[in-house]
Amino acid sequence: MTDAASLADRVREGELRLHELEAHADADTAAEARRSLVEEQSGASLDAVGNYGFPAEAAESAIENMVGAIQVPMGVAGPVSVDGGSVSGEKYLPLATTEGALLASVNRGCSVINSAGGATARVLKSGMTRAPVFRVADVAEAEALVSWTRDNFAALKEAAEETTNHGELLDVTPYVVGNSVYLRFRYDTKDAMGMNMATIATEAACGVVEEETTASLVALSGNLCSDKKPAAINAVEGRGRSVTADVRIPREVVEERLHTTPEAVAELNTRKNLVGSAKAASLGFNAHVANVVAAMFLATGQDEAQVVEGSNAITTAEVQDGDLYVSVSIASLEVGTVGGGTKLPTQSEGLDVLGVSGGGDPAGSNADALAECIAVGSLAGELSLLSALASRHLSSAHAELGR
Ligand SMILES: CC(C)(COP(=O)([O-])OP(=O)([O-])OC[C@H]1O[C@@H](n2cnc3c(N)ncnc32)[C@H](O)[C@@H]1OP(=O)([O-])[O-])[C@@H](O)C(=O)NCCC(=O)NCCSC(=O)C[C@@](C)(O)CC(=O)[O-]
Ligand SMILES: NC(=O)C1=CN([C@@H]2O[C@H](COP(=O)(O)OP(=O)(O)OC[C@H]3O[C@@H](n4cnc5c(N)ncnc54)[C@H](OP(=O)(O)O)[C@@H]3O)[C@@H](O)[C@H]2O)C=CC1
């Protein structure tokens, strides 16, 4: 095996490319060699980046050209009492962030939820989508492809499911725009977030489409999926898990712990989260669900770009017999407890804090449980931030904790 200095020399001499080092040394040595090359070229010091706490080998399927790791502080909120379809009991919520005051806020929300007897959460729909785009001659051929797809679901399902032991094709929804046809494949991906699984399975099904029809595949992803972009289709139809959490907080708890009233929170929610978001043509009718989704995604090894879809959430608040009822419904929360970044040691520990690491029994139940915990964390965050706005404590809280 080669040491880092001689590996770096071989790159300087043009004998090796920067991305080829793992073929000549272990992953930690390769990362060390790359750091020295980057330091030399940029003048930056990568001492902190190189001071990571897991074997680089563990990240091999998560990154290429690795030089080290950035570290995001992780904290916990709670424990919070959750009554979910796949999870129940008191849970600490792991959150990784650099936004001071966020953990304090979610923590306050959790303690208020506990004072109300806990939150309820349920996954109400589940399915990961991939929508390839096909070229056809004209609208008549487009109609023929749509009919063929409806008549041949069993053949598409068979081809797709041959590529996976866990995935199940649930349905295929066609969309036509002139001579482009989009087939939106939706899968039950069990405990995997499922984007690799769905992509591989859909490619196999596309082979059947091309063999049996006149359609020609233009791209395996035609953006009607829709992955990692703001898209109304995800907010309406759902993608990944569609999950809802709610709680009813007694008036005295709202007044004592949140320094406001149920009426003030309900009015603020209407004017801000509903009317304000409508005027802004936002897809997110909430205050900061993305804060909790992003922080829990980082702490548990989710694909952070999918925070885009995770922010498709509606928060409601109403006064019920003098108490405050609040709910959060996240339409497209794409989460997994196997695969992707969940295998990394620190992220896997984050999942362990929730007790949802790895495959669930039955399959899919761990990812459902993770979605329910994120929904309850989001509910806690909404409760606390809405209350801080109602009591005019937002800027003072951030001045005190976040600067
Ligand atoms: C900061 C608080 C919680 C103070 O709130 P408070 O009620 O004055 O605090 P408190 O000292 O009375 O403590 C109440 C509870 O808060 C928690 N708490 C309190 N301090 C800590 C701490 N240091 N560490 C951990 N937990 C803490 C803790 O649960 C505590 O209960 P206890 O355990 O003591 O019985 C409150 O003012 C608050 O939540 N403010 C809102 C802050 C917030 O939500 N920030 C994040 C979102 S801002 C943003 O990114 C998005 C935005 C705003 O642009 C989106 C939009 O447009 O709306
Ligand atoms: N390809 C793409 O277009 C995109 C990929 N990504 C990336 O894809 C990755 C996530 O894809 P994903 O498919 O979730 O993960 P992986 O590609 O890591 O695959 C996970 C595999 O785990 C196996 N598995 C074992 N136990 C279970 C279980 N209980 N439930 C479900 N599957 C199980 C399945 O194998 P089997 O199928 O054999 O049953 C499954 O395919 C992330 O790294 C993400 O960043 C993100 C966006 C787009």
PDB file of N, CA and C in Angstrom, residues 54-55 57-63 196 300-302 336-349 351 357-358:
ATOM      1  N   PHE A  54     -14.898   8.669  11.811  1.00  0.00           N
ATOM      2  CA  PHE A  54     -15.365   7.359  11.319  1.00  0.00           C
ATOM      3  C   PHE A  54     -14.396   6.912  10.228  1.00  0.00           C
ATOM      4  N   PRO A  55     -14.277   5.612   9.964  1.00  0.00           N
ATOM      5  CA  PRO A  55     -13.374   5.188   8.892  1.00  0.00           C
ATOM      6  C   PRO A  55     -13.898   5.670   7.538  1.00  0.00           C
ATOM      7  N   GLU A  57     -13.691   4.476   4.799  1.00  0.00           N
ATOM      8  CA  GLU A  57     -14.263   3.345   4.074  1.00  0.00           C
ATOM      9  C   GLU A  57     -15.786   3.282   4.232  1.00  0.00           C
ATOM     10  N   ALA A  58     -16.262   3.693   5.417  1.00  0.00           N
ATOM     11  CA  ALA A  58     -17.710   3.633   5.687  1.00  0.00           C
ATOM     12  C   ALA A  58     -18.495   4.580   4.792  1.00  0.00           C
ATOM     13  N   ALA A  59     -17.788   5.568   4.200  1.00  0.00           N
ATOM     14  CA  ALA A  59     -18.485   6.567   3.370  1.00  0.00           C
ATOM     15  C   ALA A  59     -18.331   6.275   1.889  1.00  0.00           C
ATOM     16  N   GLU A  60     -17.748   5.135   1.549  1.00  0.00           N
ATOM     17  CA  GLU A  60     -17.415   4.886   0.137  1.00  0.00           C
ATOM     18  C   GLU A  60     -18.616   4.918  -0.796  1.00  0.00           C
ATOM     19  N   SER A  61     -19.787   4.447  -0.331  1.00  0.00           N
ATOM     20  CA  SER A  61     -20.953   4.511  -1.228  1.00  0.00           C
ATOM     21  C   SER A  61     -21.723   5.822  -1.056  1.00  0.00           C
ATOM     22  N   ALA A  62     -21.168   6.739  -0.240  1.00  0.00           N
ATOM     23  CA  ALA A  62     -21.875   8.002  -0.002  1.00  0.00           C
ATOM     24  C   ALA A  62     -21.215   9.180  -0.698  1.00  0.00           C
ATOM     25  N   ILE A  63     -19.940   9.045  -1.095  1.00  0.00           N
ATOM     26  CA  ILE A  63     -19.238  10.206  -1.661  1.00  0.00           C
ATOM     27  C   ILE A  63     -18.058   9.754  -2.510  1.00  0.00           C
ATOM     28  N   ASN A 196     -32.922   5.100  -5.575  1.00  0.00           N
ATOM     29  CA  ASN A 196     -32.139   4.166  -6.407  1.00  0.00           C
ATOM     30  C   ASN A 196     -33.016   2.990  -6.805  1.00  0.00           C
ATOM     31  N   THR A 300     -30.051  11.911  10.692  1.00  0.00           N
ATOM     32  CA  THR A 300     -30.420  10.502  10.479  1.00  0.00           C
ATOM     33  C   THR A 300     -30.022   9.985   9.085  1.00  0.00           C
ATOM     34  N   GLY A 301     -29.207  10.745   8.356  1.00  0.00           N
ATOM     35  CA  GLY A 301     -28.645  10.220   7.104  1.00  0.00           C
ATOM     36  C   GLY A 301     -29.578  10.249   5.914  1.00  0.00           C
ATOM     37  N   GLN A 302     -30.521  11.189   5.909  1.00  0.00           N
ATOM     38  CA  GLN A 302     -31.409  11.308   4.744  1.00  0.00           C
ATOM     39  C   GLN A 302     -30.720  12.122   3.657  1.00  0.00           C
ATOM     40  N   GLY A 336     -35.847   7.171   4.682  1.00  0.00           N
ATOM     41  CA  GLY A 336     -35.525   5.748   4.749  1.00  0.00           C
ATOM     42  C   GLY A 336     -34.713   5.457   5.994  1.00  0.00           C
ATOM     43  N   THR A 337     -34.748   4.202   6.407  1.00  0.00           N
ATOM     44  CA  THR A 337     -33.916   3.779   7.550  1.00  0.00           C
ATOM     45  C   THR A 337     -32.905   2.729   7.124  1.00  0.00           C
ATOM     46  N   VAL A 338     -32.914   2.363   5.832  1.00  0.00           N
ATOM     47  CA  VAL A 338     -31.852   1.537   5.236  1.00  0.00           C
ATOM     48  C   VAL A 338     -31.363   2.288   3.997  1.00  0.00           C
ATOM     49  N   GLY A 339     -30.126   1.958   3.580  1.00  0.00           N
ATOM     50  CA  GLY A 339     -29.602   2.512   2.336  1.00  0.00           C
ATOM     51  C   GLY A 339     -29.143   3.956   2.462  1.00  0.00           C
ATOM     52  N   GLY A 340     -28.534   4.465   1.387  1.00  0.00           N
ATOM     53  CA  GLY A 340     -28.074   5.847   1.336  1.00  0.00           C
ATOM     54  C   GLY A 340     -27.206   6.206   2.530  1.00  0.00           C
ATOM     55  N   GLY A 341     -27.391   7.416   3.045  1.00  0.00           N
ATOM     56  CA  GLY A 341     -26.573   7.926   4.144  1.00  0.00           C
ATOM     57  C   GLY A 341     -26.894   7.322   5.497  1.00  0.00           C
ATOM     58  N   THR A 342     -27.923   6.477   5.572  1.00  0.00           N
ATOM     59  CA  THR A 342     -28.283   5.893   6.876  1.00  0.00           C
ATOM     60  C   THR A 342     -27.215   4.913   7.365  1.00  0.00           C
ATOM     61  N   LYS A 343     -26.329   4.488   6.442  1.00  0.00           N
ATOM     62  CA  LYS A 343     -25.297   3.507   6.818  1.00  0.00           C
ATOM     63  C   LYS A 343     -24.121   4.157   7.538  1.00  0.00           C
ATOM     64  N   LEU A 344     -23.986   5.480   7.419  1.00  0.00           N
ATOM     65  CA  LEU A 344     -22.836   6.148   8.050  1.00  0.00           C
ATOM     66  C   LEU A 344     -22.945   6.044   9.573  1.00  0.00           C
ATOM     67  N   PRO A 345     -21.807   5.858  10.254  1.00  0.00           N
ATOM     68  CA  PRO A 345     -21.875   5.572  11.694  1.00  0.00           C
ATOM     69  C   PRO A 345     -22.611   6.622  12.529  1.00  0.00           C
ATOM     70  N   THR A 346     -22.340   7.923  12.299  1.00  0.00           N
ATOM     71  CA  THR A 346     -22.999   8.916  13.158  1.00  0.00           C
ATOM     72  C   THR A 346     -24.499   8.987  12.839  1.00  0.00           C
ATOM     73  N   GLN A 347     -24.838   8.918  11.564  1.00  0.00           N
ATOM     74  CA  GLN A 347     -26.245   8.996  11.164  1.00  0.00           C
ATOM     75  C   GLN A 347     -27.012   7.767  11.663  1.00  0.00           C
ATOM     76  N   SER A 348     -26.334   6.619  11.636  1.00  0.00           N
ATOM     77  CA  SER A 348     -26.964   5.401  12.128  1.00  0.00           C
ATOM     78  C   SER A 348     -27.262   5.521  13.634  1.00  0.00           C
ATOM     79  N   GLU A 349     -26.348   6.190  14.359  1.00  0.00           N
ATOM     80  CA  GLU A 349     -26.609   6.422  15.787  1.00  0.00           C
ATOM     81  C   GLU A 349     -27.821   7.354  15.965  1.00  0.00           C
ATOM     82  N   LEU A 351     -30.408   7.449  14.053  1.00  0.00           N
ATOM     83  CA  LEU A 351     -31.590   6.581  13.899  1.00  0.00           C
ATOM     84  C   LEU A 351     -31.800   5.730  15.152  1.00  0.00           C
ATOM     85  N   SER A 357     -33.394   2.216  13.421  1.00  0.00           N
ATOM     86  CA  SER A 357     -32.316   1.925  12.475  1.00  0.00           C
ATOM     87  C   SER A 357     -32.555   0.599  11.749  1.00  0.00           C
ATOM     88  N   GLY A 358     -32.274   0.557  10.446  1.00  0.00           N
ATOM     89  CA  GLY A 358     -32.369  -0.697   9.689  1.00  0.00           C
ATOM     90  C   GLY A 358     -33.789  -1.027   9.248  1.00  0.00           C
TER      91      GLY A 358
END
